[in-house]
Amino acid sequence: MDLVPALEEPLKQPLKSVLGPATAKVMAEHLGLHTVGDLLHHYPRRYEERGQLTHLADLPMDEHVTVVAQVADARLHSFASAKAPRGKGQRLEVTITDGSGRLQLVFFGNGVHKPHKELLPGTRAMFAGKVSVFNRRLQLAHPAYELLKGDSEEAVETWAGTLIPIYPATAKLESWKIGKAVQTVLPSAQEAVDPLPASLREGRGLVTLPEALLKIHRPHTKADIADARARLKWDEAFVLQVALARRRHADTQLPAVPRTARPDGILTAFDDRLPFTLTDGQKKVSTEIFTDLATDHPMHRLLQGEVGSGKTMVALRAMLAVVDAGGQAAMLAPTEVLAQQHHRSVTEMMGELAEGGMLGGAEHGTKVVLLTGSMGAAARRQALLDLVTGEAGIVIGTHALIEDKVQFHDLGLVVVDEQHRFGVEQRDALRGKGKQPPHLLVMTATPIPRTVAMTVFGDLETSVLDQLPAGRSPIATHVVPAADKPHFLARAWERVREEVAGGHQAYVVCPRIGDDTDEADDPKKARKSPEDEAEKRPPLAVLDVAEQLGRGPLRGLRVEVLHGRMHPDDKDAVMRRFAAGETDVLVATTVIEVGVNVPNATAMVIMDADRFGVSQLHQLRGRVGRGAAPGLCLLVSEMPEASAARQRLNAVASTLDGFELSRIDLEQRREGDVLGQAQSGVRSSLRVLAVIEDEEVIAEAREEAAALVAADPELERLPGLRTALDALLDEEREQYLEKG
């Protein structure tokens, strides 16, 4: 939630600035704060207390303390240093006493001038800072202090008990400078227009917005902070849910062609030839989808499914139902490898039904075409022709499907795989290719906690597939501590050889490709965690590891590599050889993370597993155990046992439940990362709302928002809420709802 009109005054102006021009410039460039309203919504991250008064005799180490004492003496010393080589460095040493003990204060550099003038022997003051040791003596370096005029006990207590807001800061602008700037603009908070309907605010006992802003920036007690946060959480949850509710409402107003399968059409023929029965979960979700497809406004549904739960089967049956009804269906995949994989598996599952119009094709068949950016001109021309004439009922492709040249005869359904890699614009561009808006089914194999689904995908109805099809095997996962126990790593390679000797295949996954232009297939992998910084060695690379394995522990096995910078035809050829069993071990980056389906692959070794996120490890692990033989996943890490990275790996090894892991993942990371990943990595607009902790607030805000939008879709009676929404959805600014 951002700007409100009364607070739109820019912090930086040509003639007069609310703050100093330099401060305003840093705020704009480094913190994205441009107006008084932006600054008021830049909330403290936490609060320091100057602390209860401590006697000098009882000082604890490494803690923030506040002491009241008298200056015993003060001396200014000069010294030489790298910064002041000619003995021009200055250090002020002040000794203070409170009768119970003595303590040294030190000030350096330009920071000596003010205390040198003020802290004269005999002066009484309060000092606050962190206790450290220097030359075996306790000291406070650069403490904050306040001179005591008169001897008011009350003044001492008040100063020591003050809550000091600590703001998200940058190297260019310290928290206390931001705090001063906030105090300058705080009077404007009185003019903040309240976005919450009065009935909602009063019914939930929430303070007004001006009061919340005052209490979050200048709290007198911890209760003030709690009041302010409770109120501001509601603002964030409610304004966002209203935006999503309005999007859902607008979608229900659009017309769509109802699509119902014929009882004797291609869907029935497909179901009749299935060699297995659908799980109860697949049947239930299919019914939800078929009900949506039969309505005269577009379906907008999110299908969440565990790795290997059979989402593709559900999506294919939906596409066939649309083909039955005379329409076409398009499936959008995030990578060429995945698009080719989907095309292969769909045509295999359909058999002769995918050969409509060809010799030997089935009576009810249709054509299934592939469309990717790297196709040859002739194949591309033919695919485009099949789409515009309606010859092809199903098309599977990458972003190439969105291009202007691609025209459909009658697009009835769009299936988007791995939603978090596509933006709303891309979804809309594809939907715009229908004569009327097509139905939309969005799939993700990344399990999403309910609250994140409500927050990030709140414009979609949700279906969940949490049952694995019969015949899927369990996957055993173990952490291999390569640094502590190198013989465990040697045993890991023996296990790979054993799997291959048993007629199976294996994956080895590495974080990098392995040449100088590297940073894996995806800029997100380039993010450095604190552990990465501590670990100076660069992440292991596919090309290096493949060579070492081929010469060493896996000598004699057929080892191939796969990564994102290979030519698409080469990638496809490698995948085909692996799928056909002509390769024993595939050393790859995360290009195999989603959709790759080789039932004979039973083992996976993930090198530098600590460099991957929890959900990514879960995704990767889902590539094994897809057949009748049990799967094995080994997470290799050199991180020490006590590190957070190892705890993360232990969590992955301890459960196969993706929803449980997604909660762990979210608790370990900042919301901004999770929501950001689901939305392109832009800065999350959530400042006080935490999607796991505040599950209740989000669920209640969603209900309130839905009721409000149903009664007043244009929000005519709520100008404050309209203003807050405009700020949230402002085109110029980072769009919260831009999931791409």
Short mmCIF file of N, CA and C in Angstrom, two decimals, residues 270 273-276 310-317 319-320 331 333 336-354 368-370 394 396 417 443 572 575-576 579 594-599 623 626:
data_model
loop_
_atom_site.label_atom_id
_atom_site.label_comp_id
_atom_site.label_asym_id
_atom_site.label_seq_id
_atom_site.Cartn_x
_atom_site.Cartn_y
_atom_site.Cartn_z
N PHE A 270 -9.89 -41.52 -25.80
CA PHE A 270 -8.63 -41.45 -25.06
C PHE A 270 -8.75 -42.23 -23.74
N ARG A 273 -8.57 -45.96 -23.98
CA ARG A 273 -7.28 -46.61 -24.28
C ARG A 273 -6.26 -46.45 -23.15
N LEU A 274 -6.64 -45.79 -22.05
CA LEU A 274 -5.69 -45.63 -20.92
C LEU A 274 -5.40 -46.99 -20.29
N PRO A 275 -4.12 -47.30 -20.04
CA PRO A 275 -3.78 -48.61 -19.46
C PRO A 275 -3.93 -48.64 -17.93
N PHE A 276 -4.40 -47.53 -17.35
CA PHE A 276 -4.54 -47.49 -15.88
C PHE A 276 -5.78 -46.67 -15.55
N GLY A 310 0.45 -36.34 -11.64
CA GLY A 310 -0.39 -36.57 -12.83
C GLY A 310 -1.12 -35.33 -13.31
N LYS A 311 -0.49 -34.15 -13.14
CA LYS A 311 -1.13 -32.91 -13.61
C LYS A 311 -1.27 -32.90 -15.12
N THR A 312 -0.22 -33.39 -15.82
CA THR A 312 -0.26 -33.34 -17.29
C THR A 312 -1.44 -34.15 -17.82
N MET A 313 -1.73 -35.27 -17.17
CA MET A 313 -2.88 -36.10 -17.58
C MET A 313 -4.19 -35.32 -17.42
N VAL A 314 -4.32 -34.62 -16.29
CA VAL A 314 -5.54 -33.82 -16.05
C VAL A 314 -5.65 -32.72 -17.10
N ALA A 315 -4.52 -32.04 -17.39
CA ALA A 315 -4.53 -30.95 -18.37
C ALA A 315 -4.86 -31.48 -19.76
N LEU A 316 -4.30 -32.65 -20.11
CA LEU A 316 -4.55 -33.22 -21.44
C LEU A 316 -6.03 -33.56 -21.61
N ARG A 317 -6.65 -34.12 -20.57
CA ARG A 317 -8.08 -34.46 -20.67
C ARG A 317 -8.92 -33.19 -20.85
N MET A 319 -7.86 -30.47 -22.36
CA MET A 319 -7.63 -30.03 -23.74
C MET A 319 -8.47 -30.86 -24.72
N LEU A 320 -8.55 -32.17 -24.45
CA LEU A 320 -9.33 -33.04 -25.35
C LEU A 320 -10.82 -32.71 -25.28
N MET A 331 -0.88 -25.22 -24.94
CA MET A 331 -0.15 -25.40 -23.69
C MET A 331 1.16 -24.63 -23.78
N ALA A 333 4.76 -23.69 -22.21
CA ALA A 333 5.79 -24.22 -21.29
C ALA A 333 6.93 -23.20 -21.19
N GLU A 336 12.23 -24.66 -23.85
CA GLU A 336 12.10 -25.53 -25.03
C GLU A 336 12.20 -27.00 -24.63
N VAL A 337 13.12 -27.30 -23.68
CA VAL A 337 13.26 -28.70 -23.24
C VAL A 337 11.91 -29.21 -22.73
N LEU A 338 11.23 -28.37 -21.95
CA LEU A 338 9.96 -28.79 -21.36
C LEU A 338 8.86 -28.87 -22.42
N ALA A 339 8.86 -27.91 -23.36
CA ALA A 339 7.84 -27.95 -24.43
C ALA A 339 8.00 -29.23 -25.25
N GLN A 340 9.27 -29.56 -25.60
CA GLN A 340 9.51 -30.78 -26.39
C GLN A 340 9.11 -32.03 -25.59
N GLN A 341 9.43 -32.01 -24.30
CA GLN A 341 9.09 -33.13 -23.42
C GLN A 341 7.58 -33.33 -23.36
N HIS A 342 6.84 -32.21 -23.16
CA HIS A 342 5.37 -32.29 -23.12
C HIS A 342 4.82 -32.81 -24.45
N HIS A 343 5.38 -32.31 -25.55
CA HIS A 343 4.90 -32.72 -26.87
C HIS A 343 5.10 -34.22 -27.06
N ARG A 344 6.30 -34.69 -26.64
CA ARG A 344 6.58 -36.12 -26.75
C ARG A 344 5.60 -36.94 -25.91
N SER A 345 5.42 -36.52 -24.61
CA SER A 345 4.59 -37.36 -23.73
C SER A 345 3.12 -37.30 -24.15
N VAL A 346 2.65 -36.13 -24.63
CA VAL A 346 1.23 -36.02 -25.06
C VAL A 346 0.98 -36.90 -26.29
N THR A 347 1.90 -36.84 -27.26
CA THR A 347 1.68 -37.65 -28.47
C THR A 347 1.79 -39.14 -28.14
N GLU A 348 2.69 -39.49 -27.19
CA GLU A 348 2.79 -40.91 -26.80
C GLU A 348 1.51 -41.37 -26.11
N MET A 349 0.99 -40.52 -25.19
CA MET A 349 -0.24 -40.91 -24.46
C MET A 349 -1.43 -41.02 -25.42
N MET A 350 -1.46 -40.14 -26.42
CA MET A 350 -2.62 -40.14 -27.34
C MET A 350 -2.51 -41.20 -28.44
N GLY A 351 -1.24 -41.57 -28.80
CA GLY A 351 -1.07 -42.57 -29.86
C GLY A 351 -1.70 -42.12 -31.16
N GLU A 352 -2.50 -43.00 -31.77
CA GLU A 352 -3.08 -42.67 -33.09
C GLU A 352 -4.07 -41.50 -33.01
N LEU A 353 -4.54 -41.18 -31.79
CA LEU A 353 -5.47 -40.04 -31.65
C LEU A 353 -4.77 -38.71 -31.94
N ALA A 354 -3.42 -38.72 -31.91
CA ALA A 354 -2.66 -37.50 -32.19
C ALA A 354 -2.31 -37.39 -33.67
N VAL A 368 -1.48 -32.75 -33.18
CA VAL A 368 -0.82 -32.11 -32.04
C VAL A 368 0.48 -31.51 -32.56
N VAL A 369 0.59 -30.16 -32.55
CA VAL A 369 1.79 -29.54 -33.12
C VAL A 369 2.65 -28.90 -32.02
N LEU A 370 3.95 -28.78 -32.34
CA LEU A 370 4.92 -28.15 -31.44
C LEU A 370 5.34 -26.83 -32.07
N ILE A 394 -4.48 -29.26 -30.87
CA ILE A 394 -3.63 -29.00 -29.69
C ILE A 394 -2.28 -28.47 -30.16
N ILE A 396 1.54 -27.19 -28.50
CA ILE A 396 2.37 -27.09 -27.30
C ILE A 396 3.58 -26.24 -27.68
N ASP A 417 2.01 -23.95 -17.99
CA ASP A 417 2.75 -24.82 -17.07
C ASP A 417 3.78 -23.99 -16.32
N MET A 443 -0.84 -24.37 -14.19
CA MET A 443 -0.34 -25.52 -13.41
C MET A 443 0.97 -25.16 -12.73
N ASP A 572 17.68 -31.52 -27.24
CA ASP A 572 16.63 -32.51 -27.52
C ASP A 572 17.25 -33.88 -27.80
N MET A 575 18.35 -35.45 -24.54
CA MET A 575 17.20 -35.95 -23.77
C MET A 575 16.64 -37.23 -24.40
N ARG A 576 16.61 -37.26 -25.74
CA ARG A 576 16.07 -38.45 -26.42
C ARG A 576 16.95 -39.67 -26.13
N ALA A 579 16.33 -40.71 -22.57
CA ALA A 579 15.00 -41.34 -22.45
C ALA A 579 15.01 -42.74 -23.06
N VAL A 594 11.91 -29.31 -14.17
CA VAL A 594 10.47 -29.56 -14.29
C VAL A 594 10.15 -30.37 -15.54
N GLY A 595 9.22 -31.28 -15.38
CA GLY A 595 8.61 -31.94 -16.54
C GLY A 595 9.38 -33.08 -17.17
N VAL A 596 10.68 -33.23 -16.87
CA VAL A 596 11.44 -34.29 -17.53
C VAL A 596 11.01 -35.64 -16.92
N ASN A 597 10.63 -36.55 -17.82
CA ASN A 597 10.02 -37.80 -17.33
C ASN A 597 10.73 -39.01 -17.92
N VAL A 598 11.65 -39.59 -17.18
CA VAL A 598 12.35 -40.81 -17.61
C VAL A 598 12.18 -41.85 -16.51
N PRO A 599 11.15 -42.72 -16.62
CA PRO A 599 10.85 -43.66 -15.53
C PRO A 599 12.02 -44.56 -15.14
N ARG A 623 12.32 -35.97 -10.16
CA ARG A 623 12.66 -36.58 -11.47
C ARG A 623 12.99 -38.05 -11.33
N ARG A 626 10.13 -42.43 -10.81
CA ARG A 626 8.91 -42.25 -11.60
C ARG A 626 8.42 -43.55 -12.22
#
